[in-house]
Amino acid sequence: MVQDSTGRDELATCRADSTNSNSTPSDTSTTAPTLHDTDESTQSVTMVVAAHNEEDVIEEKLENTRAIEYNGEFECIVVSDSTDRTDALVERHAGPSTRLLTIDERRGKSHALNRAVKEATGDVFVFSDANTMYESDAVSELVAPLADESVGCTTGSLQLVDEDGSTTESAYWRYELTIRKLESQLGTTVSVNGGMLALRSEDYQQIPEQAFADDLIVALQQAAAGRRIVFAEDARGTEQTTGDLWNEYDRRVRIGAGNYQVLTWFHELLDPRNGVVALEFASHKALRWCMPAVLLAVLVANVTIVLLAPSASTTALLGAQLACYGLAGVGMANERARSASALISLPAYFLSMNLAFAVGFRKFLSGPSIDDWKSTRGVEK
């Protein structure tokens, strides 16, 4: 686990350089005040879009960015290490508020973001993805809660769409957004989406270049500094996803690796003295990331009990568990079956996600590579 100790050292350095590095996470159970009457015009904004081979969507993204309505100064920086036509397309749209920052050497998304913020002039950084399209007022909604000094960063509400533009809201994603909303009502959430993420420029901390999950690290850096993470429900946008189980698998593996990185680097947030943050980080994140091991342990325990001390109830429980895995297997192997019934698609999604987390754990142990930054077509899970 060489990459783990290196990442912790770099993360510690980043925190030491931050003006908030000596802060202690606090209980953030106080509901945030309404801040939409704040004069946002005093806050200039730089949107940073990290792009790697995004020629299919980058022009749509830039057109979407030009349609954003914001009262203050606004600029967009596209930071790119692309080898396709992305850079040429960005240059075609370049102007006073849109510019291209090219990186000759491919060193990953975290490196790209760290480079871009050095060029940014905004009071607030908004991080977005090339396939994330904002509603016209989304930036205003993201920026408004930052008027409260206790807020470290904000994240928005995304609707998923297929490549043809059809809505593909899954039961899981609706559940995830509901959790973020309820957590934020308690004072803070611990989950964000890298396609809609905003924080003050003065609060930005360098992201370790070994990081898999740059967006979650940006948010948890703020949580570790004692600031709140706010889910801005009215900051809305859409994000294109393939909607296909296996097309999303590699991305989930990368996310899984990032999850275990984050758990290692920010384990102190699990300290009960951190109040709501500790409760949310444990229940919303850490327990979910432990599910592959839990599922395996439960299966082994059920089989052992049935073999050593069989009874009608234990046999029935094992049968139900195996039936769920059977339905999941059918769904994972057959797209038509997944589309036919939620009784098949939900187990298939659940099992494939946990398999990806298990593979991600192995990837975490072996360390990151620059090839992990690829064109994204999905959201953080």
Coordinates of C-alpha atoms in Angstrom, one line a residue, residues 32-43 70-71 140-148 234:
A32 CA -28.6 26.7 7.3
P33 CA -30.4 30.1 6.9
T34 CA -32.0 31.1 3.7
L35 CA -29.4 33.0 1.7
H36 CA -30.9 33.6 -1.7
D37 CA -31.3 37.3 -1.0
T38 CA -27.5 37.7 -0.8
D39 CA -26.0 40.1 -3.3
E40 CA -24.1 37.5 -5.4
S41 CA -22.7 40.2 -7.7
T42 CA -19.8 40.6 -5.4
Q43 CA -18.7 37.0 -6.0
Y70 CA -25.3 35.1 -13.3
N71 CA -25.2 38.6 -12.0
S140 CA -26.5 31.4 -8.8
E141 CA -28.1 28.6 -6.7
L142 CA -24.8 27.0 -6.1
V143 CA -23.1 30.2 -5.1
A144 CA -25.8 31.6 -2.8
P145 CA -25.2 29.3 0.3
L146 CA -21.5 30.3 0.3
A147 CA -22.4 33.6 1.7
D148 CA -22.6 31.7 5.0
D234 CA -32.5 24.2 -6.7

